[in-house]
mmCIF file of C-alpha atoms and ligand atoms in Angstrom:
data_model
loop_
_atom_site.group_PDB
_atom_site.id
_atom_site.type_symbol
_atom_site.label_atom_id
_atom_site.label_comp_id
_atom_site.label_asym_id
_atom_site.label_seq_id
_atom_site.Cartn_x
_atom_site.Cartn_y
_atom_site.Cartn_z
ATOM 1 C CA MET A 1 3.568 27.345 32.692
ATOM 2 C CA GLU A 2 0.358 28.988 33.833
ATOM 3 C CA LYS A 3 0.625 31.320 30.914
ATOM 4 C CA ILE A 4 1.072 28.476 28.472
ATOM 5 C CA LEU A 5 -1.996 26.811 29.884
ATOM 6 C CA GLU A 6 -3.953 30.039 29.593
ATOM 7 C CA THR A 7 -3.081 30.523 25.927
ATOM 8 C CA LEU A 8 -3.889 26.866 25.276
ATOM 9 C CA LYS A 9 -7.358 27.464 26.749
ATOM 10 C CA GLN A 10 -7.826 30.541 24.590
ATOM 11 C CA GLU A 11 -6.724 28.767 21.433
ATOM 12 C CA LEU A 12 -8.911 25.773 22.176
ATOM 13 C CA LYS A 13 -11.964 28.001 22.085
ATOM 14 C CA GLU A 14 -11.310 28.781 18.429
ATOM 15 C CA ILE A 15 -10.883 25.157 17.352
ATOM 16 C CA LYS A 16 -13.786 23.640 15.427
ATOM 17 C CA ASN A 17 -12.434 20.430 13.903
ATOM 18 C CA THR A 18 -10.201 17.503 14.785
ATOM 19 C CA GLN A 19 -7.551 18.379 12.225
ATOM 20 C CA LYS A 20 -6.954 21.749 13.881
ATOM 21 C CA LEU A 21 -7.111 20.116 17.299
ATOM 22 C CA ASN A 22 -4.384 17.659 16.330
ATOM 23 C CA ASP A 23 -2.226 20.536 15.158
ATOM 24 C CA LEU A 24 -2.776 22.273 18.465
ATOM 25 C CA LYS A 25 -1.930 19.118 20.383
ATOM 26 C CA ALA A 26 1.349 18.868 18.489
ATOM 27 C CA LYS A 27 2.077 22.526 19.204
ATOM 28 C CA TYR A 28 1.818 22.002 22.958
ATOM 29 C CA LEU A 29 2.407 18.356 23.669
ATOM 30 C CA GLY A 30 4.299 17.126 20.600
ATOM 31 C CA LYS A 31 8.025 16.338 20.871
ATOM 32 C CA LYS A 32 8.937 19.902 20.185
ATOM 33 C CA GLY A 33 5.760 21.315 21.696
ATOM 34 C CA SER A 34 5.890 24.198 24.117
ATOM 35 C CA ILE A 35 5.045 22.070 27.137
ATOM 36 C CA SER A 36 7.270 19.128 26.231
ATOM 37 C CA SER A 37 10.224 21.391 25.569
ATOM 38 C CA LEU A 38 9.946 22.721 29.103
ATOM 39 C CA SER A 39 11.350 19.418 30.344
ATOM 40 C CA ALA A 40 14.632 20.378 28.698
ATOM 41 C CA LYS A 41 14.890 23.060 31.321
ATOM 42 C CA LEU A 42 15.020 20.457 34.117
ATOM 43 C CA LYS A 43 18.677 19.690 33.693
ATOM 44 C CA ASP A 44 19.660 23.294 34.465
ATOM 45 C CA LEU A 45 17.870 23.339 37.790
ATOM 46 C CA ALA A 46 19.006 22.566 41.305
ATOM 47 C CA ILE A 47 17.679 19.344 42.848
ATOM 48 C CA GLU A 48 15.065 21.068 45.027
ATOM 49 C CA GLU A 49 13.825 23.171 42.125
ATOM 50 C CA LYS A 50 13.831 20.139 39.851
ATOM 51 C CA LYS A 51 11.323 18.386 42.076
ATOM 52 C CA GLU A 52 8.940 21.287 42.218
ATOM 53 C CA PHE A 53 9.321 22.134 38.565
ATOM 54 C CA GLY A 54 8.951 18.485 37.547
ATOM 55 C CA SER A 55 5.743 17.884 39.458
ATOM 56 C CA LYS A 56 4.277 21.158 38.230
ATOM 57 C CA LEU A 57 5.220 20.282 34.697
ATOM 58 C CA ASN A 58 3.489 16.904 35.025
ATOM 59 C CA LYS A 59 0.388 18.543 36.367
ATOM 60 C CA ILE A 60 0.321 20.996 33.516
ATOM 61 C CA LYS A 61 0.866 18.207 31.021
ATOM 62 C CA THR A 62 -2.026 16.213 32.458
ATOM 63 C CA GLU A 63 -4.249 19.242 32.522
ATOM 64 C CA ALA A 64 -3.385 20.163 28.928
ATOM 65 C CA THR A 65 -3.995 16.580 27.810
ATOM 66 C CA ASN A 66 -7.355 16.529 29.559
ATOM 67 C CA LEU A 67 -8.386 19.827 28.041
ATOM 68 C CA ILE A 68 -7.529 18.595 24.560
ATOM 69 C CA GLU A 69 -9.316 15.258 25.124
ATOM 70 C CA ASP A 70 -12.438 17.037 26.376
ATOM 71 C CA LYS A 71 -12.387 19.263 23.324
ATOM 72 C CA LYS A 72 -12.002 16.193 21.132
ATOM 73 C CA ASP A 73 -15.071 14.588 22.732
ATOM 74 C CA LYS A 74 -17.012 17.775 22.232
ATOM 75 C CA ILE A 75 -16.096 18.041 18.553
ATOM 76 C CA GLU A 76 -16.986 14.389 17.938
ATOM 77 C CA LYS A 77 -20.334 14.802 19.643
ATOM 78 C CA GLU A 78 -21.089 17.842 17.527
ATOM 79 C CA ILE A 79 -20.219 15.963 14.348
ATOM 80 C CA LEU A 80 -22.505 13.106 15.395
ATOM 81 C CA ASN A 81 -25.357 15.477 16.225
ATOM 82 C CA GLN A 82 -24.996 17.182 12.883
ATOM 83 C CA LYS A 83 -25.028 13.813 11.140
ATOM 84 C CA LEU A 84 -28.183 12.719 12.963
ATOM 85 C CA LYS A 85 -29.823 16.021 12.128
ATOM 86 C CA ASN A 86 -29.002 15.610 8.442
ATOM 87 C CA GLU A 87 -30.232 12.051 8.370
ATOM 88 C CA SER A 88 -33.391 12.566 10.377
ATOM 89 C CA VAL A 89 -36.661 11.388 8.818
ATOM 90 C CA ASP A 90 -39.917 13.246 8.981
ATOM 91 C CA ILE A 91 -42.188 10.497 10.241
ATOM 92 C CA THR A 92 -45.250 12.655 9.696
ATOM 93 C CA LEU A 93 -44.820 12.391 5.899
ATOM 94 C CA PRO A 94 -47.430 10.160 4.213
ATOM 95 C CA ALA A 95 -46.093 6.651 3.475
ATOM 96 C CA THR A 96 -45.414 5.460 -0.055
ATOM 97 C CA LYS A 97 -48.197 3.147 -1.192
ATOM 98 C CA ILE A 98 -47.296 -0.531 -1.362
ATOM 99 C CA LYS A 99 -48.597 -2.310 -4.448
ATOM 100 C CA THR A 100 -50.331 -5.483 -3.419
ATOM 101 C CA GLY A 101 -51.685 -8.148 -5.702
ATOM 102 C CA SER A 102 -55.315 -9.212 -5.751
ATOM 103 C CA PRO A 103 -56.965 -12.605 -5.369
ATOM 104 C CA SER A 104 -57.063 -14.625 -8.590
ATOM 105 C CA ILE A 105 -60.351 -13.966 -10.320
ATOM 106 C CA VAL A 106 -60.623 -17.624 -11.328
ATOM 107 C CA GLU A 107 -60.450 -18.402 -7.624
ATOM 108 C CA LYS A 108 -63.149 -15.808 -6.981
ATOM 109 C CA VAL A 109 -65.465 -17.416 -9.535
ATOM 110 C CA ILE A 110 -64.798 -20.839 -8.004
ATOM 111 C CA GLU A 111 -65.612 -19.517 -4.531
ATOM 112 C CA ASP A 112 -68.785 -17.972 -5.869
ATOM 113 C CA ALA A 113 -69.753 -21.331 -7.403
ATOM 114 C CA GLU A 114 -68.975 -23.124 -4.132
ATOM 115 C CA GLU A 115 -71.221 -20.780 -2.164
ATOM 116 C CA PHE A 116 -74.014 -21.172 -4.685
ATOM 117 C CA PHE A 117 -73.915 -24.964 -4.755
ATOM 118 C CA ILE A 118 -73.464 -25.289 -0.981
ATOM 119 C CA SER A 119 -76.666 -23.233 -0.628
ATOM 120 C CA MET A 120 -78.342 -25.851 -2.850
ATOM 121 C CA GLY A 121 -77.206 -28.657 -0.547
ATOM 122 C CA TYR A 122 -74.097 -29.798 -2.458
ATOM 123 C CA ASP A 123 -70.810 -30.917 -0.901
ATOM 124 C CA VAL A 124 -67.548 -29.490 -2.198
ATOM 125 C CA ILE A 125 -65.149 -32.367 -2.903
ATOM 126 C CA GLU A 126 -61.474 -32.370 -3.800
ATOM 127 C CA GLY A 127 -59.703 -34.942 -5.923
ATOM 128 C CA PRO A 128 -56.053 -35.584 -6.793
ATOM 129 C CA GLU A 129 -54.427 -33.829 -9.764
ATOM 130 C CA ILE A 130 -52.268 -36.914 -10.363
ATOM 131 C CA GLU A 131 -54.889 -39.485 -11.237
ATOM 132 C CA TYR A 132 -55.193 -43.113 -12.296
ATOM 133 C CA ASP A 133 -56.041 -43.779 -15.933
ATOM 134 C CA LYS A 134 -58.730 -46.033 -14.476
ATOM 135 C CA TYR A 135 -60.627 -43.119 -12.904
ATOM 136 C CA ASN A 136 -59.785 -40.427 -15.460
ATOM 137 C CA PHE A 137 -60.903 -42.591 -18.398
ATOM 138 C CA GLU A 138 -61.718 -46.266 -18.009
ATOM 139 C CA MET A 139 -64.453 -46.055 -15.395
ATOM 140 C CA LEU A 140 -65.908 -43.107 -17.260
ATOM 141 C CA ASN A 141 -66.724 -45.432 -20.135
ATOM 142 C CA LEU A 142 -63.524 -44.527 -21.994
ATOM 143 C CA PRO A 143 -61.535 -47.763 -22.316
ATOM 144 C CA LYS A 144 -57.974 -47.724 -23.687
ATOM 145 C CA ASP A 145 -57.914 -46.822 -27.399
ATOM 146 C CA HIS A 146 -61.363 -45.221 -27.246
ATOM 147 C CA PRO A 147 -61.313 -42.530 -29.955
ATOM 148 C CA ALA A 148 -62.855 -39.930 -27.610
ATOM 149 C CA ARG A 149 -59.576 -39.964 -25.658
ATOM 150 C CA ASP A 150 -58.077 -38.030 -28.555
ATOM 151 C CA ALA A 151 -60.124 -35.002 -27.563
ATOM 152 C CA GLN A 152 -58.037 -34.750 -24.396
ATOM 153 C CA ASP A 153 -54.339 -34.764 -25.215
ATOM 154 C CA THR A 154 -53.159 -36.155 -21.899
ATOM 155 C CA TYR A 155 -49.891 -36.006 -19.952
ATOM 156 C CA TYR A 156 -49.286 -39.622 -18.998
ATOM 157 C CA LEU A 157 -46.934 -40.409 -16.146
ATOM 158 C CA LYS A 158 -45.606 -43.758 -14.926
ATOM 159 C CA ASP A 159 -46.414 -46.710 -17.231
ATOM 160 C CA GLU A 160 -49.400 -44.814 -18.609
ATOM 161 C CA GLU A 161 -51.371 -45.915 -15.552
ATOM 162 C CA LEU A 162 -50.927 -42.540 -13.902
ATOM 163 C CA LEU A 163 -51.573 -39.191 -15.540
ATOM 164 C CA LEU A 164 -52.192 -35.523 -14.842
ATOM 165 C CA ARG A 165 -55.974 -35.506 -14.807
ATOM 166 C CA SER A 166 -57.307 -34.108 -18.069
ATOM 167 C CA GLN A 167 -60.715 -33.390 -16.542
ATOM 168 C CA THR A 168 -62.306 -33.260 -13.085
ATOM 169 C CA SER A 169 -64.765 -36.017 -14.057
ATOM 170 C CA PRO A 170 -62.706 -38.780 -12.300
ATOM 171 C CA VAL A 171 -63.893 -37.243 -9.026
ATOM 172 C CA GLN A 172 -67.384 -38.452 -10.028
ATOM 173 C CA VAL A 173 -66.083 -42.021 -9.956
ATOM 174 C CA ARG A 174 -64.222 -41.513 -6.674
ATOM 175 C CA THR A 175 -67.343 -40.052 -5.056
ATOM 176 C CA MET A 176 -69.619 -42.838 -6.298
ATOM 177 C CA LEU A 177 -67.208 -45.513 -5.076
ATOM 178 C CA LYS A 178 -67.274 -43.910 -1.633
ATOM 179 C CA GLY A 179 -71.089 -43.848 -1.705
ATOM 180 C CA GLU A 180 -70.978 -47.646 -2.248
ATOM 181 C CA GLY A 181 -74.069 -47.561 -4.435
ATOM 182 C CA LYS A 182 -76.287 -46.701 -1.505
ATOM 183 C CA GLU A 183 -76.285 -42.951 -1.050
ATOM 184 C CA PRO A 184 -77.712 -40.038 -2.932
ATOM 185 C CA ILE A 185 -74.906 -37.705 -4.036
ATOM 186 C CA ARG A 186 -74.808 -33.979 -4.595
ATOM 187 C CA MET A 187 -71.330 -32.643 -5.078
ATOM 188 C CA ILE A 188 -69.204 -30.206 -6.984
ATOM 189 C CA CYS A 189 -65.494 -30.530 -7.475
ATOM 190 C CA PRO A 190 -63.545 -27.492 -8.597
ATOM 191 C CA GLY A 191 -59.917 -28.034 -9.480
ATOM 192 C CA LYS A 192 -56.975 -27.927 -11.828
ATOM 193 C CA THR A 193 -56.783 -30.001 -14.973
ATOM 194 C CA TYR A 194 -54.029 -30.482 -17.527
ATOM 195 C CA ARG A 195 -53.852 -31.069 -21.261
ATOM 196 C CA ARG A 196 -51.179 -30.692 -23.867
ATOM 197 C CA GLU A 197 -52.460 -27.704 -25.801
ATOM 198 C CA ASP A 198 -50.930 -25.159 -28.079
ATOM 199 C CA ILE A 199 -51.284 -22.138 -25.841
ATOM 200 C CA ASN A 200 -53.305 -19.272 -27.272
ATOM 201 C CA ALA A 201 -55.969 -16.769 -26.208
ATOM 202 C CA THR A 202 -58.477 -19.513 -25.371
ATOM 203 C CA HIS A 203 -56.288 -22.514 -24.538
ATOM 204 C CA GLU A 204 -53.858 -23.178 -21.698
ATOM 205 C CA GLN A 205 -52.109 -26.385 -20.653
ATOM 206 C CA GLU A 206 -53.240 -25.850 -17.080
ATOM 207 C CA PHE A 207 -56.822 -24.772 -16.459
ATOM 208 C CA ASP A 208 -59.646 -25.193 -13.980
ATOM 209 C CA GLN A 209 -62.921 -27.042 -14.189
ATOM 210 C CA ILE A 210 -65.938 -27.093 -11.924
ATOM 211 C CA GLU A 211 -67.390 -30.588 -12.010
ATOM 212 C CA GLY A 212 -70.810 -31.422 -10.661
ATOM 213 C CA LEU A 213 -72.576 -34.704 -9.921
ATOM 214 C CA VAL A 214 -76.011 -35.536 -8.611
ATOM 215 C CA ILE A 215 -77.075 -39.154 -8.065
ATOM 216 C CA ASP A 216 -80.500 -39.852 -6.669
ATOM 217 C CA LYS A 217 -83.788 -41.531 -7.514
ATOM 218 C CA ASN A 218 -86.091 -39.908 -10.081
ATOM 219 C CA ILE A 219 -83.507 -37.499 -11.429
ATOM 220 C CA SER A 220 -84.096 -36.272 -14.963
ATOM 221 C CA LEU A 221 -82.614 -33.934 -17.558
ATOM 222 C CA SER A 222 -84.977 -31.179 -16.424
ATOM 223 C CA ASP A 223 -83.231 -31.197 -12.998
ATOM 224 C CA LEU A 224 -79.959 -30.582 -14.823
ATOM 225 C CA LYS A 225 -81.521 -27.789 -16.866
ATOM 226 C CA GLY A 226 -82.995 -26.064 -13.841
ATOM 227 C CA THR A 227 -79.772 -26.343 -11.862
ATOM 228 C CA VAL A 228 -77.457 -25.018 -14.567
ATOM 229 C CA ASP A 229 -79.848 -22.269 -15.572
ATOM 230 C CA THR A 230 -80.155 -21.047 -11.963
ATOM 231 C CA PHE A 231 -76.372 -21.111 -11.534
ATOM 232 C CA VAL A 232 -75.748 -19.155 -14.716
ATOM 233 C CA LYS A 233 -78.343 -16.544 -13.736
ATOM 234 C CA HIS A 234 -76.696 -16.315 -10.305
ATOM 235 C CA LEU A 235 -73.347 -15.539 -11.954
ATOM 236 C CA TYR A 236 -74.428 -13.246 -14.781
ATOM 237 C CA GLY A 237 -77.880 -11.937 -13.958
ATOM 238 C CA GLU A 238 -81.521 -12.821 -14.487
ATOM 239 C CA ASN A 239 -81.581 -11.752 -18.143
ATOM 240 C CA VAL A 240 -79.123 -14.405 -19.270
ATOM 241 C CA GLU A 241 -80.615 -17.354 -21.106
ATOM 242 C CA THR A 242 -79.246 -20.868 -21.409
ATOM 243 C CA ARG A 243 -79.548 -23.199 -24.356
ATOM 244 C CA PHE A 244 -78.990 -26.965 -24.470
ATOM 245 C CA ARG A 245 -77.549 -28.613 -27.583
ATOM 246 C CA PRO A 246 -77.191 -32.353 -28.150
ATOM 247 C CA SER A 247 -73.582 -33.474 -27.831
ATOM 248 C CA TYR A 248 -71.487 -36.528 -27.105
ATOM 249 C CA TYR A 249 -69.528 -37.541 -24.021
ATOM 250 C CA PRO A 250 -68.825 -41.217 -23.342
ATOM 251 C CA PHE A 251 -69.816 -40.881 -19.676
ATOM 252 C CA THR A 252 -73.244 -39.315 -20.220
ATOM 253 C CA GLU A 253 -76.308 -40.387 -22.182
ATOM 254 C CA PRO A 254 -77.896 -38.233 -23.406
ATOM 255 C CA SER A 255 -75.107 -35.640 -23.489
ATOM 256 C CA VAL A 256 -75.518 -31.926 -23.966
ATOM 257 C CA GLU A 257 -73.493 -28.820 -24.402
ATOM 258 C CA ILE A 258 -74.832 -25.768 -22.639
ATOM 259 C CA ASP A 259 -74.555 -22.270 -24.080
ATOM 260 C CA MET A 260 -75.458 -18.979 -22.480
ATOM 261 C CA SER A 261 -76.622 -15.890 -24.284
ATOM 262 C CA CYS A 262 -73.800 -13.371 -24.669
ATOM 263 C CA ILE A 263 -73.950 -10.787 -21.884
ATOM 264 C CA TYR A 264 -71.982 -8.279 -23.917
ATOM 265 C CA CYS A 265 -74.091 -8.020 -27.067
ATOM 266 C CA GLU A 266 -77.297 -9.679 -25.923
ATOM 267 C CA GLY A 267 -77.282 -11.994 -28.867
ATOM 268 C CA SER A 268 -76.405 -9.697 -31.750
ATOM 269 C CA GLY A 269 -72.810 -10.979 -32.016
ATOM 270 C CA CYS A 270 -69.535 -9.451 -30.726
ATOM 271 C CA SER A 271 -65.866 -10.245 -30.095
ATOM 272 C CA MET A 272 -66.702 -12.092 -26.848
ATOM 273 C CA CYS A 273 -69.110 -14.569 -28.528
ATOM 274 C CA LYS A 274 -67.181 -14.646 -31.830
ATOM 275 C CA PRO A 275 -69.944 -13.426 -33.178
ATOM 276 C CA LYS A 276 -72.626 -15.980 -32.546
ATOM 277 C CA GLY A 277 -74.613 -14.454 -29.711
ATOM 278 C CA TRP A 278 -74.164 -17.685 -27.690
ATOM 279 C CA ILE A 279 -71.189 -18.923 -25.688
ATOM 280 C CA THR A 280 -70.557 -22.560 -24.719
ATOM 281 C CA ILE A 281 -69.808 -22.807 -21.018
ATOM 282 C CA CYS A 282 -70.462 -26.376 -20.007
ATOM 283 C CA GLY A 283 -70.543 -30.028 -21.014
ATOM 284 C CA ALA A 284 -73.154 -32.126 -19.247
ATOM 285 C CA GLY A 285 -75.628 -34.985 -19.441
ATOM 286 C CA MET A 286 -77.311 -37.852 -17.646
ATOM 287 C CA VAL A 287 -74.769 -40.228 -16.090
ATOM 288 C CA HIS A 288 -74.267 -43.185 -18.430
ATOM 289 C CA PRO A 289 -75.623 -46.522 -17.086
ATOM 290 C CA ASN A 290 -72.175 -48.115 -17.566
ATOM 291 C CA VAL A 291 -70.618 -45.478 -15.329
ATOM 292 C CA LEU A 292 -73.282 -45.948 -12.683
ATOM 293 C CA ARG A 293 -72.922 -49.727 -12.785
ATOM 294 C CA ASP A 294 -69.094 -49.742 -12.703
ATOM 295 C CA SER A 295 -69.142 -47.508 -9.631
ATOM 296 C CA GLY A 296 -71.651 -49.640 -7.795
ATOM 297 C CA TYR A 297 -74.943 -47.874 -8.522
ATOM 298 C CA ASP A 298 -77.731 -49.937 -10.093
ATOM 299 C CA PRO A 299 -78.962 -47.913 -13.121
ATOM 300 C CA ASN A 300 -82.454 -49.355 -12.717
ATOM 301 C CA GLU A 301 -82.635 -47.800 -9.299
ATOM 302 C CA TRP A 302 -80.513 -44.668 -9.545
ATOM 303 C CA GLN A 303 -80.140 -41.855 -12.057
ATOM 304 C CA GLY A 304 -77.938 -38.835 -12.086
ATOM 305 C CA PHE A 305 -76.731 -35.846 -13.977
ATOM 306 C CA ALA A 306 -73.240 -34.455 -14.283
ATOM 307 C CA PHE A 307 -71.721 -31.281 -15.624
ATOM 308 C CA GLY A 308 -68.323 -29.707 -16.150
ATOM 309 C CA PHE A 309 -67.740 -25.956 -16.432
ATOM 310 C CA GLY A 310 -64.501 -24.347 -17.554
ATOM 311 C CA ALA A 311 -63.690 -21.978 -14.672
ATOM 312 C CA GLU A 312 -61.450 -19.696 -16.745
ATOM 313 C CA ARG A 313 -64.203 -19.368 -19.325
ATOM 314 C CA LEU A 314 -66.660 -18.312 -16.616
ATOM 315 C CA ALA A 315 -64.164 -15.757 -15.261
ATOM 316 C CA MET A 316 -63.335 -14.439 -18.737
ATOM 317 C CA LEU A 317 -67.013 -13.775 -19.386
ATOM 318 C CA LYS A 318 -67.579 -12.189 -16.009
ATOM 319 C CA TYR A 319 -64.613 -9.830 -16.307
ATOM 320 C CA GLU A 320 -64.665 -9.326 -20.076
ATOM 321 C CA ILE A 321 -61.269 -10.920 -20.642
ATOM 322 C CA GLN A 322 -60.388 -11.877 -24.191
ATOM 323 C CA ASP A 323 -57.043 -13.580 -23.552
ATOM 324 C CA MET A 324 -56.771 -16.497 -21.146
ATOM 325 C CA ARG A 325 -52.990 -16.190 -20.872
ATOM 326 C CA ILE A 326 -53.204 -13.233 -18.484
ATOM 327 C CA PHE A 327 -54.361 -15.589 -15.717
ATOM 328 C CA HIS A 328 -50.845 -16.973 -15.472
ATOM 329 C CA GLU A 329 -48.825 -13.914 -16.322
ATOM 330 C CA ASN A 330 -49.244 -12.157 -12.961
ATOM 331 C CA ASP A 331 -49.161 -8.750 -14.577
ATOM 332 C CA LEU A 332 -50.392 -6.328 -11.906
ATOM 333 C CA ARG A 333 -51.469 -3.820 -14.554
ATOM 334 C CA GLU A 334 -53.974 -6.393 -15.785
ATOM 335 C CA THR A 335 -55.150 -7.784 -12.435
ATOM 336 C CA GLU A 336 -55.669 -4.261 -11.046
ATOM 337 C CA LYS A 337 -58.363 -3.798 -13.656
ATOM 338 C CA PHE A 338 -60.266 -6.789 -12.266
ATOM 339 C CA ASP A 339 -60.291 -5.225 -8.819
ATOM 340 C CA ARG A 340 -61.734 -2.069 -10.270
ATOM 341 C CA LYS A 341 -64.429 -4.009 -12.084
ATOM 342 C CA GLU A 342 -65.177 -5.906 -8.902
ATOM 343 C CA SER A 343 -65.724 -2.729 -6.880
ATOM 344 C CA LYS A 344 -68.026 -1.185 -9.499
HETATM 345 N N1 DAH B 401 -65.149 -33.620 -18.628
HETATM 346 C C1 DAH B 401 -65.657 -32.973 -19.808
HETATM 347 C C2 DAH B 401 -64.516 -32.244 -20.509
HETATM 348 O O1 DAH B 401 -63.546 -31.934 -19.883
HETATM 349 C C3 DAH B 401 -66.750 -32.013 -19.477
HETATM 350 C C4 DAH B 401 -67.977 -32.737 -19.010
HETATM 351 C C5 DAH B 401 -68.912 -33.161 -19.914
HETATM 352 C C6 DAH B 401 -68.149 -33.023 -17.679
HETATM 353 C C7 DAH B 401 -70.035 -33.833 -19.528
HETATM 354 C C8 DAH B 401 -69.268 -33.746 -17.262
HETATM 355 C C9 DAH B 401 -70.206 -34.142 -18.224
HETATM 356 O O2 DAH B 401 -69.510 -34.049 -16.015
HETATM 357 O O3 DAH B 401 -71.306 -34.789 -17.800
HETATM 358 O O4 DAH B 401 -64.611 -31.992 -21.675
#
């Protein structure tokens, strides 16, 4: 028995995997294994010898089993260690760069405008995107069936009394009603507007405007000119010029359209200004007496000017973008370029 145990120990040393270990186990402890078959000898022994032989045999069996189990543990541990070694990660390697997006450049232009106008003493006001027809049109001197409504192909909602605002101008009305005809007003309202448009490089169904309204005493068109000119120079530089052209909006009288000189060709004509040298960026005018009156301000006492910029247009000019659609496409290859321009 001792000998068997000795050879088992020797053989165990050579074993490197569980398959071989199982074979070895069968060789010693299996039904016909060398240790198990020793029990067959029991029947030939005298009672006294049987006892001694039996207990020794049990001991040997236990010892052999333990040896094999220990070896099994060892092999399994080695396999695990090897696996961990193979799967280990070098944490000192530089990390792969994560691609992040960048803030919307329309949003950046709006924030820039907010800072500028706040520094001039304006409040920044928000208004609802779902608006009453009354504020979006009627109280802006655009009664039902007014032909100028055709210029804004509007998404009407419930009973045509509610709509997706087609301009930010209704916030003028809301602000005047809050002022109750008693307070001077200086506000801008940036926000989303909606119109049914055939989408192309310069038209989207969802776009942003930056509305402005000043109501006070002794306000004139020259205040509007000075304000818009200063804002445009703040955005695009001191060399940019502004030009006022007569226009028509039902809620202003007189009404103007404001152009800026093209920053890309300085007036000689290019693909950004299509090739006129001037780019229209704003509708504006002196608040119409009807609008003042309807919102509680006596036009004999109060005057005001109002303006509305297209925020995408401002951003397109600032970042030399020719196609408005990229604002909604979320294509990182395009927006990355804006970041680069920003850091220049
Ligand atoms: N709401 C006008 C539009 O969307 C733009 C505009 C024109 C706004 C004149 C004004 C204004 O405040 O005075 O076409």
